[in-house]
């Protein structure tokens, strides 16, 4: 089947991950180097521990890199197929949208928009049902968090406009 | 015995109406997160934690631990009825539990699972009760080098005991340590690894990381697998449960072995997942009915369940007595302890005996409550899984991000949760273990402090970790565990060489 075609092979993902973790290691070293990485007046400086952690991250990442390239079993293994990637993105991209909306409009409005969108366009539910359910969730959020547990949630300009805090 | 005395005091603390009510709420919420895919024990406890900031610590810890027990039980329900492990630690339960359910023996499978889980948990609590006094008095002699050595031992045992590739476990641990150093340095007060981003001043909260790794990451994986719930209907009847209860003693070997494995893996931070697999594997190897395993053998349900819960409860012992959590969930709870202003470790037993013994007593009661509640609510929670994933999935996403917000009311946390969701997805697919990362993140500051204090004491010489028999033994043990995979591969290679000697070895 065409859909089952491998999009990314296991080897390339192993290599990419090892490079990224190695990069994090380098960043840690770089960040630690802004501080005292040696012996300060009061013992080890604040860069001492992270600097060494950074070096170890790079060493372990290199090991992973070498092992990934040498392991023949990985060559035929698939990290993700086209079809899998599509369903991950179909689920993941709306989450990204939800985060952006939350930061702009607050969690309530974002949750209503996100839930309605996903249920109507991906779940195939009737708009009335989906929007109704989404509003019910927002009401539940309001009851549970700010009212019962006294933990306020992120609100946005729309709540301010409506006078709901 | 002093421990028994303290335990009775604990029962007095735990057995108030309010605390029993919290237990029941915790267990029910726990079953819910255990049943729902993408929400597991670590994540569930994380989501609930911000709501306990203002509660009294005893009530709060009872709520959270009860949730943990509930989640462990809930994970088994879905394993058996739907062949979908609600928790990683109940994967092994699917092997025989689901076939049993398909053969119309769902009620037996569930009863076996819950009763043996309850048994494993009881052994875990009893061991915790008996050993805590001893471990604490032992740990009271510790100073910085010993503490660092014990942390080192905990992480070394991850490398040595987990099945994952050692260098991947090491990367995971080190990344946790690196993320822990972000933000304000507790000793010098300088800002580290913020790279000019003011958002990172407060550091990276382990709670956000858990929500990302265990929540969002798990959901992405679930989506990719194209989840289908095809469950087996189960009717729970008291007679069915009783019938199973009568047959339980027949499997005493599996029960005892499972408990021992579980308790061991819980105390050394191997965790419930490794324990359940190990117990299943051993049960299969030593069973006379070996060939029936995988087709619906009760022993194949009993073995992993006992170990899973034994490990879950025993993981509380090192958390309380040493300040080293034995599982990812225990790590989150330990973080909670610190947030409530308690200091996990031996001093906790002296400063807050009401808290410690209240908790331990609540573990006895909580597990009994959990067994009863989980049996009573099987049909209810099974029906939740019949709600289509197109509704449940996005709802879980919303809950996760609400959780991420409630941790610290900070906007960047939402991004951090999302980023760790992607990391969790990739790491899981590539077999990077993620529990060590969480543990390292929780213990990072304490480990660094212990290390710096030790270096200060020794003027920078690593010899301090061998300076007395106690610390020397712990360090040596840790080094052996750390290099364990290396020894094993050397032995295997030597063995192979011997076998293939006549041939030319490439």
XYZ file of C-alpha atoms in Angstrom:
671
model
C 0.000 0.000 0.000
C 1.168 3.446 -0.857
C 0.048 4.828 2.455
C 2.326 2.513 4.353
C 5.406 4.034 2.755
C 8.084 4.986 5.190
C 8.363 8.702 5.646
C 11.323 8.708 7.997
C 13.576 5.733 8.643
C 14.556 4.704 12.117
C 18.227 5.333 11.406
C 17.713 8.922 10.294
C 15.557 9.655 13.347
C 18.084 8.037 15.682
C 20.839 10.150 14.115
C 18.767 13.319 14.218
C 17.870 12.755 17.886
C 21.476 12.074 18.824
C 22.496 15.294 17.063
C 19.803 17.277 18.854
C 20.681 15.894 22.292
C 24.340 16.556 21.483
C 23.338 20.094 20.526
C 21.576 20.508 23.856
C 24.796 19.344 25.501
C 26.747 21.990 23.591
C 24.214 24.641 24.591
C 24.526 23.580 28.228
C 28.309 23.908 28.041
C 27.996 27.293 26.396
C 25.502 28.481 29.012
C 27.610 27.128 31.857
C 30.732 28.790 30.483
C 29.157 32.181 31.197
C 29.635 31.338 34.862
C 32.485 30.129 36.957
C 33.039 26.567 35.779
C 35.940 25.953 38.089
C 36.720 26.495 41.711
C 35.313 29.742 43.112
C 35.841 31.380 46.485
C 33.224 29.163 48.063
C 33.921 25.859 46.391
C 32.646 24.796 42.999
C 31.291 27.712 40.977
C 27.789 27.819 39.608
C 28.936 26.663 36.181
C 30.867 23.700 37.593
C 28.075 21.136 37.619
C 26.251 22.056 34.378
C 29.537 22.305 32.483
C 30.393 18.722 33.324
C 26.835 17.545 32.642
C 27.077 19.189 29.218
C 30.272 17.342 28.391
C 28.739 14.033 29.453
C 25.622 14.712 27.342
C 27.815 15.198 24.282
C 29.766 12.009 24.987
C 26.610 9.928 25.488
C 24.997 11.453 22.390
C 28.075 10.553 20.345
C 27.758 6.989 21.601
C 24.126 6.931 20.497
C 25.115 8.351 17.119
C 27.775 5.718 16.531
C 25.523 2.886 17.722
C 22.675 4.070 15.484
C 24.910 4.127 12.422
C 26.457 0.765 13.174
C 23.267 -1.088 14.033
C 22.103 -2.714 10.818
C 18.711 -3.648 12.232
C 17.661 0.000 12.203
C 18.215 0.424 8.463
C 15.032 -1.400 7.502
C 13.034 -0.179 10.457
C 10.526 2.593 9.952
C 10.243 5.481 12.374
C 6.988 6.767 10.978
C 4.950 6.013 7.862
C 3.091 8.548 5.766
C -0.259 7.490 7.111
C 0.949 7.603 10.718
C 2.501 11.023 10.234
C -0.756 12.285 8.798
C -2.775 11.174 11.810
C -0.166 12.568 14.210
C -0.229 15.928 12.447
C -4.017 15.906 12.226
C -4.045 15.600 16.004
C -0.928 17.649 16.750
C -1.469 20.762 14.619
C -4.813 21.641 16.243
C -3.010 21.340 19.593
C -0.482 23.903 18.362
C -3.400 26.109 17.350
C -4.939 25.628 20.771
C -1.763 26.776 22.506
C -1.474 29.887 20.314
C -5.158 30.715 20.846
C -4.838 30.168 24.600
C -2.023 32.673 24.808
C -3.968 35.222 22.771
C -7.527 34.702 23.966
C -7.242 32.759 27.202
C -7.934 29.126 27.970
C -11.741 29.315 27.944
C -12.172 30.781 24.477
C -9.371 28.647 23.079
C -10.908 25.487 24.518
C -14.307 26.314 22.994
C -12.793 27.035 19.561
C -10.439 24.047 19.635
C -13.026 21.520 20.816
C -15.669 22.729 18.356
C -13.204 22.679 15.478
C -11.866 19.219 16.191
C -15.249 17.662 16.850
C -16.923 19.185 13.775
C -14.156 18.792 11.210
C -12.380 15.696 12.451
C -14.966 13.877 14.497
C -17.772 14.628 12.021
C -20.234 15.687 14.708
C -23.168 18.018 14.135
C -22.051 21.634 14.757
C -24.795 22.225 17.286
C -23.750 19.208 19.350
C -20.047 20.041 19.153
C -20.406 23.698 20.072
C -22.816 22.869 22.851
C -20.403 20.338 24.316
C -17.510 22.795 24.001
C -19.456 25.440 25.932
C -20.374 22.866 28.561
C -16.660 22.119 29.001
C -15.906 25.831 29.414
C -18.618 26.152 32.055
C -17.222 23.110 33.867
C -13.722 24.624 33.745
C -15.062 27.824 35.292
C -16.910 25.950 38.035
C -14.088 23.583 38.940
C -11.040 25.829 38.818
C -11.744 29.438 39.810
C -14.890 28.773 41.824
C -14.353 25.490 43.691
C -10.590 25.302 43.896
C -9.871 29.045 43.746
C -7.314 28.513 40.996
C -7.865 31.155 38.313
C -7.348 30.140 34.695
C -5.836 32.268 31.953
C -8.437 34.659 30.577
C -8.194 36.911 27.534
C -9.612 40.108 26.048
C -13.028 38.594 25.373
C -13.694 37.858 29.033
C -12.574 41.388 29.858
C -14.988 42.741 27.264
C -17.842 40.719 28.685
C -16.917 41.578 32.222
C -16.272 37.953 33.203
C -13.263 37.507 35.405
C 7.934 -2.245 68.282
C 8.209 1.465 67.741
C 7.039 1.212 64.146
C 3.810 -0.501 65.168
C 3.107 2.168 67.721
C 3.638 4.865 65.159
C 1.482 2.955 62.716
C -1.463 2.966 65.132
C -1.045 6.688 65.510
C -1.075 6.835 61.741
C -4.367 4.980 61.590
C -5.836 7.520 63.954
C -4.745 10.250 61.556
C -5.892 8.474 58.406
C -9.225 7.172 59.628
C -11.040 10.471 59.892
C -14.143 11.011 57.826
C -12.476 13.713 55.762
C -9.438 11.608 54.943
C -11.463 8.528 54.007
C -13.578 10.735 51.734
C -10.409 12.097 50.117
C -9.231 8.514 49.658
C -12.387 7.585 47.806
C -12.252 10.682 45.612
C -8.595 10.012 44.908
C -9.189 6.376 43.995
C -12.080 7.247 41.670
C -10.118 10.022 39.948
C -7.190 7.636 39.722
C -9.268 4.917 38.074
C -10.480 7.565 35.634
C -6.978 8.667 34.604
C -5.857 5.044 34.580
C -8.665 4.116 32.224
C -8.192 7.046 29.859
C -5.394 6.627 27.339
C -2.845 9.430 27.475
C -3.555 10.110 31.108
C -1.605 7.922 33.470
C -0.605 7.920 37.092
C 2.310 10.387 36.805
C 0.301 12.764 34.691
C -2.866 12.450 36.747
C -1.042 13.192 39.977
C 0.645 16.150 38.270
C -2.679 17.589 37.139
C -4.145 17.276 40.613
C -1.114 18.633 42.464
C -1.721 22.376 41.876
C -5.176 21.967 43.407
C -3.596 20.745 46.637
C -1.273 23.736 47.141
C -3.558 25.103 49.809
C -4.641 21.809 51.387
C -3.093 20.461 54.561
C -0.214 18.139 53.579
C -1.676 14.993 55.174
C -4.946 15.282 53.302
C -3.126 16.252 50.130
C -0.769 13.283 50.155
C -3.647 10.910 50.919
C -5.526 12.298 47.934
C -2.536 11.976 45.625
C -1.418 8.514 46.739
C -4.992 7.216 46.534
C -5.089 8.549 43.017
C -1.914 6.591 42.322
C -3.490 3.333 43.552
C -6.641 4.042 41.579
C -4.622 4.698 38.420
C -2.733 1.439 38.790
C -6.040 -0.434 39.073
C -7.692 1.486 36.253
C -4.831 0.643 33.928
C -5.513 -3.058 34.437
C -9.234 -2.689 33.674
C -8.572 -1.415 30.168
C -5.809 -3.965 29.641
C -8.207 -6.802 30.302
C -11.401 -5.518 28.713
C -10.014 -3.559 25.781
C -6.524 -4.947 25.271
C -5.331 -1.359 25.700
C -2.999 -0.790 28.621
C -4.152 2.379 30.354
C -0.732 2.498 32.013
C 2.646 1.326 30.740
C 2.906 -0.893 33.800
C -0.177 -2.863 32.820
C 1.082 -3.854 29.381
C 2.013 -7.308 30.670
C -1.523 -7.753 31.974
C -2.899 -7.659 28.429
C -1.004 -10.827 27.455
C -3.275 -13.167 29.369
C -5.934 -10.846 30.747
C -7.470 -9.949 27.415
C -7.589 -13.524 26.074
C -9.362 -14.526 29.300
C -11.899 -11.759 28.798
C -12.503 -12.795 25.198
C -13.185 -16.345 26.363
C -15.968 -15.008 28.537
C -13.935 -15.073 31.729
C -13.661 -11.294 32.055
C -14.913 -11.271 35.606
C -12.353 -13.855 36.656
C -9.566 -11.973 34.892
C -10.580 -8.714 36.558
C -10.954 -10.307 39.996
C -7.628 -12.081 39.692
C -6.005 -8.837 38.613
C -7.483 -6.697 41.375
C -7.105 -9.212 44.177
C -3.506 -10.039 43.329
C -2.803 -6.342 42.864
C -4.256 -5.734 46.306
C -2.061 -8.509 47.685
C 1.053 -7.045 46.061
C 0.200 -3.621 47.393
C -0.292 -5.001 50.915
C 3.122 -6.653 50.838
C 4.553 -3.368 49.611
C 2.978 -1.435 52.485
C 3.998 -4.008 55.083
C 7.594 -3.888 53.867
C 7.421 -0.097 53.957
C 6.127 -0.231 57.534
C 8.784 -2.655 58.702
C 11.777 -1.178 56.914
C 11.114 2.536 57.175
C 12.404 2.840 60.727
C 15.564 0.961 59.877
C 16.209 2.810 56.610
C 15.612 6.123 58.339
C 18.008 5.508 61.203
C 20.528 4.376 58.629
C 19.953 7.472 56.510
C 20.287 9.783 59.520
C 24.017 9.065 59.468
C 24.219 10.408 55.942
C 25.966 13.617 55.069
C 26.420 15.140 51.621
C 28.767 12.530 50.110
C 26.477 9.691 51.198
C 23.442 11.442 49.797
C 25.162 12.037 46.510
C 26.288 8.403 46.442
C 22.701 7.248 46.997
C 21.447 9.509 44.214
C 24.199 8.119 42.053
C 23.136 4.583 42.979
C 19.534 5.357 42.060
C 20.500 6.594 38.621
C 23.051 3.848 38.099
C 20.386 1.255 38.758
C 18.271 2.814 36.008
C 21.171 2.269 33.640
C 21.905 -1.212 34.894
C 18.423 -2.606 35.384
C 16.333 -1.078 32.627
C 16.237 -2.946 29.371
C 16.937 0.160 27.314
C 20.238 0.882 25.612
C 22.507 2.198 28.377
C 23.693 5.301 26.522
C 20.079 6.321 25.898
C 19.205 5.993 29.577
C 22.283 8.085 30.366
C 21.296 10.832 27.916
C 17.826 10.864 29.415
C 19.182 11.229 32.968
C 21.689 13.911 31.996
C 19.102 15.947 30.115
C 16.997 15.882 33.276
C 19.932 17.208 35.284
C 20.650 19.869 32.670
C 17.028 21.070 32.654
C 17.088 21.138 36.443
C 19.950 23.652 36.434
C 17.982 26.158 34.327
C 17.054 29.253 36.295
C 18.254 30.545 39.644
C 21.202 28.735 41.204
C 20.198 27.983 44.777
C 23.698 28.454 46.167
C 25.127 31.489 44.409
C 21.870 33.078 43.275
C 23.167 33.552 39.754
C 20.969 32.832 36.743
C 22.014 29.847 34.715
C 21.200 28.554 31.240
C 18.462 31.059 30.575
C 20.142 32.248 27.356
C 18.651 35.671 27.797
C 15.063 34.416 27.930
C 13.351 35.981 30.922
C 10.733 33.247 30.653
C 13.285 30.721 31.871
C 14.156 32.616 35.070
C 11.917 30.419 37.169
C 13.413 27.289 35.692
C 11.689 24.370 34.030
C 9.084 22.827 36.291
C 9.102 19.047 36.403
C 5.314 19.157 36.529
C 5.169 20.789 33.105
C 7.663 18.282 31.792
C 5.564 15.378 33.082
C 2.427 16.819 31.471
C 4.295 17.085 28.166
C 6.144 13.787 28.217
C 3.475 11.579 29.715
C 0.338 13.424 28.573
C 0.753 15.059 25.169
C 3.468 12.636 24.047
C 1.358 9.627 24.971
C -1.665 11.059 23.135
C 0.357 11.606 19.961
C 1.488 7.984 20.121
C -2.070 6.818 20.688
C -3.257 8.774 17.655
C -0.552 7.331 15.498
C -1.551 3.799 16.357
C -5.096 4.582 15.219
C -6.797 3.616 18.429
C -9.855 1.420 18.278
C -11.746 0.400 21.357
C -13.213 -3.011 20.897
C -14.061 -3.989 24.373
C -15.449 -7.036 26.029
C -18.523 -6.436 28.152
C -18.150 -7.516 31.744
C -20.746 -8.022 34.404
C -19.338 -7.973 37.895
C -21.103 -10.193 40.364
C -20.195 -10.809 43.965
C -20.385 -14.559 43.372
C -17.874 -14.326 40.546
C -15.467 -12.362 42.713
C -15.865 -14.790 45.616
C -15.254 -17.756 43.369
C -11.994 -16.208 42.212
C -11.012 -15.324 45.759
C -11.305 -18.983 46.741
C -9.043 -19.977 43.889
C -6.401 -17.377 44.744
C -4.323 -19.417 47.244
C -3.603 -21.950 44.505
C -1.358 -19.348 42.894
C 0.617 -18.550 46.021
C 3.971 -19.018 44.301
C 3.166 -16.412 41.673
C 1.826 -14.098 44.375
C 4.897 -14.349 46.580
C 7.347 -14.126 43.708
C 5.475 -11.199 42.151
C 5.425 -9.323 45.453
C 9.125 -9.843 46.043
C 10.033 -8.667 42.539
C 7.686 -5.736 42.892
C 8.992 -4.626 46.257
C 12.590 -4.918 45.098
C 11.977 -2.982 41.895
C 10.000 -0.367 43.778
C 12.698 0.292 46.340
C 15.507 0.335 43.805
C 14.070 2.680 41.238
C 13.351 0.057 38.600
C 9.718 1.038 38.690
C 6.415 -0.812 38.284
C 6.695 -1.288 34.519
C 9.965 -3.183 34.661
C 8.689 -5.135 37.670
C 5.537 -6.332 35.939
C 7.422 -7.499 32.862
C 10.058 -9.231 34.935
C 7.429 -10.986 37.039
C 5.503 -12.118 33.961
C 8.682 -13.408 32.347
C 9.733 -15.356 35.434
C 6.254 -16.788 35.964
C 6.235 -17.985 32.382
C 9.681 -19.517 32.624
C 8.974 -21.472 35.788
C 5.352 -22.420 35.209
C 4.342 -25.971 34.455
C 1.644 -24.534 32.226
C 4.160 -22.491 30.264
C 2.614 -23.215 26.871
C -0.738 -21.827 28.068
C 0.747 -18.397 28.740
C -0.575 -15.824 26.317
C -3.824 -17.697 25.794
C -5.597 -16.747 29.012
C -3.673 -18.253 31.913
C -4.680 -16.774 35.306
C -1.079 -16.916 36.495
C -0.193 -14.620 33.599
C -2.520 -12.020 35.088
C -1.559 -12.556 38.700
C 2.200 -12.339 38.202
C 2.439 -8.895 36.560
C -0.353 -7.367 38.643
C 1.177 -8.375 41.969
C 4.556 -6.984 40.957
C 3.084 -3.806 39.482
C 1.321 -2.847 42.685
C 4.073 -4.124 44.941
C 6.452 -1.797 43.139
C 4.005 1.095 43.176
C 3.571 1.010 46.933
C 7.164 0.120 47.787
C 8.295 3.121 45.733
C 7.022 5.281 48.593
C 9.602 3.891 51.032
C 12.752 5.387 49.456
C 10.825 8.558 48.686
C 9.923 9.098 52.327
C 13.027 7.733 54.007
C 15.762 8.840 51.606
C 14.150 11.482 49.451
C 14.644 9.307 46.382
C 11.458 8.405 44.542
C 11.235 4.849 43.199
C 8.980 5.659 40.244
C 8.008 8.597 38.063
C 4.772 9.057 39.999
C 6.605 8.949 43.317
C 8.928 11.593 41.871
C 5.985 13.868 41.198
C 4.667 13.291 44.726
C 8.049 14.067 46.189
C 8.011 17.310 44.246
C 4.628 17.918 45.838
C 6.075 17.349 49.300
C 8.681 20.009 48.640
C 6.011 22.388 47.355
C 3.994 21.867 50.558
C 7.109 22.840 52.484
C 8.093 19.364 53.640
C 11.569 17.992 53.271
C 11.510 14.365 52.134
C 14.233 12.292 53.723
C 15.049 10.844 57.112
C 14.302 14.047 59.012
C 10.704 13.875 57.848
C 10.116 10.894 60.151
C 11.279 12.962 63.106
C 9.774 16.313 62.203
C 6.433 15.160 60.847
C 5.615 11.675 62.169
C 1.896 12.416 61.810
C 2.405 12.993 58.107
C 4.578 9.953 57.452
C 2.588 7.468 59.492
C -0.717 8.930 58.432
C 0.389 8.313 54.885
C 1.572 4.763 55.541
C -1.641 3.906 57.374
C -3.645 5.422 54.556
C -1.846 3.111 52.166
C -3.340 0.100 53.972
C -6.831 1.521 53.942
C -6.507 3.123 50.515
C -5.634 -0.123 48.810
C -8.569 -1.961 50.351
C -10.843 0.918 49.361
C -9.339 0.780 45.879
C -9.984 -2.949 45.398
C -13.622 -2.556 46.452
C -14.222 0.595 44.419
C -12.529 -0.670 41.301
C -14.597 -3.865 41.307
C -17.780 -1.914 41.898
C -17.152 0.600 39.123
C -15.912 -1.619 36.293
C -19.072 -1.172 34.193
C -19.082 2.586 34.729
C -15.505 3.133 33.641
C -15.744 0.632 30.800
C -18.599 2.697 29.403
C -16.406 5.821 29.466
C -14.142 4.112 26.975
C -17.075 3.680 24.640
C -17.160 7.455 24.164
C -15.440 8.060 20.794
C -11.820 9.124 20.913
C -12.642 12.159 18.736
C -14.269 13.591 21.865
C -12.116 12.087 24.627
C -8.766 12.881 22.964
C -9.242 16.648 22.584
C -10.775 16.822 26.060
C -7.645 15.242 27.509
C -5.567 17.799 25.594
C -7.550 20.643 27.151
C -7.197 19.105 30.617
C -3.427 18.741 30.136
C -2.960 22.393 29.208
C -5.231 23.580 31.998
C -2.966 21.524 34.249
C 0.108 23.141 32.725
C -1.364 26.576 33.444
C -2.385 25.820 37.020
C 1.155 24.723 37.942
C 2.507 28.258 37.954
C 0.115 30.526 36.048
C 2.820 31.252 33.517
C 2.367 31.528 29.758
C 5.685 30.017 28.626
C 4.746 26.833 30.484
C 2.184 26.064 27.777
C 4.940 26.099 25.162
C 7.246 24.039 27.333
C 4.503 21.426 27.767
C 3.997 21.274 23.999
C 7.719 20.965 23.286
C 8.078 18.173 25.829
C 5.073 16.494 24.221
C 7.023 16.235 20.974
C 10.139 15.110 22.848
C 8.070 12.459 24.630
C 6.685 11.183 21.332
C 10.124 10.890 19.717
C 11.796 9.457 22.822
C 9.166 6.779 23.266
C 9.397 5.723 19.647
C 13.187 5.502 19.854
C 13.198 3.663 23.212
C 14.714 6.486 25.230
C 13.343 5.879 28.747
C 11.577 8.984 30.042
C 11.059 8.179 33.722
C 14.797 8.742 34.483
C 14.545 12.207 32.956
C 11.724 13.138 35.327
C 13.570 11.687 38.296
C 16.720 13.604 37.409
C 14.731 16.786 37.016
C 13.169 16.390 40.470
C 16.419 15.391 42.143
C 18.655 17.704 40.100
C 19.022 20.522 42.608
C 19.443 18.200 45.570
C 21.999 16.092 43.738
C 23.939 19.155 42.656
C 23.907 20.594 46.162
C 25.084 17.290 47.601
C 27.823 17.103 44.997
C 29.015 20.651 45.569
C 28.951 20.230 49.336
C 30.974 17.043 48.999
C 33.489 18.723 46.727
C 33.752 21.521 49.234
C 34.415 19.050 52.043
C 37.122 17.287 50.056
C 38.617 20.329 48.333
C 37.609 18.929 44.943
C 38.774 15.362 45.288
C 36.469 12.567 44.146
C 38.057 10.346 46.792
C 35.467 11.578 49.245
C 33.016 9.138 47.702
C 35.215 6.332 48.999
C 36.270 8.005 52.245
C 34.387 5.704 54.642
C 32.998 2.182 54.390
C 29.398 3.369 54.091
C 29.829 5.798 51.234
C 32.432 3.562 49.639
C 30.077 0.585 49.519
C 27.266 2.625 48.028
C 29.542 4.169 45.419
C 31.070 0.828 44.482
C 27.625 -0.715 44.131
C 26.583 2.186 41.935
C 29.638 1.853 39.716
C 28.977 -1.872 39.296
C 25.353 -1.206 38.331
C 26.339 1.605 36.006
C 28.776 -0.588 34.129
C 26.509 -3.651 34.318
C 25.478 -3.552 30.620
C 29.164 -3.363 29.715
C 30.019 -6.475 31.740
C 27.063 -8.349 30.311
C 28.075 -7.616 26.736
C 31.694 -8.592 27.488
C 30.567 -11.881 28.990
C 28.275 -12.524 26.058
C 31.047 -11.776 23.611
C 33.470 -14.070 25.410
C 30.824 -16.763 25.407
C 30.180 -16.320 21.691
C 33.894 -16.487 20.951
C 34.126 -19.783 22.757
C 31.217 -21.272 20.842
C 32.326 -20.072 17.454
C 35.995 -20.729 17.956
C 36.486 -23.141 15.061
C 34.954 -20.673 12.673
C 36.547 -17.435 11.655
C 35.061 -14.676 13.695
C 34.417 -11.570 11.709
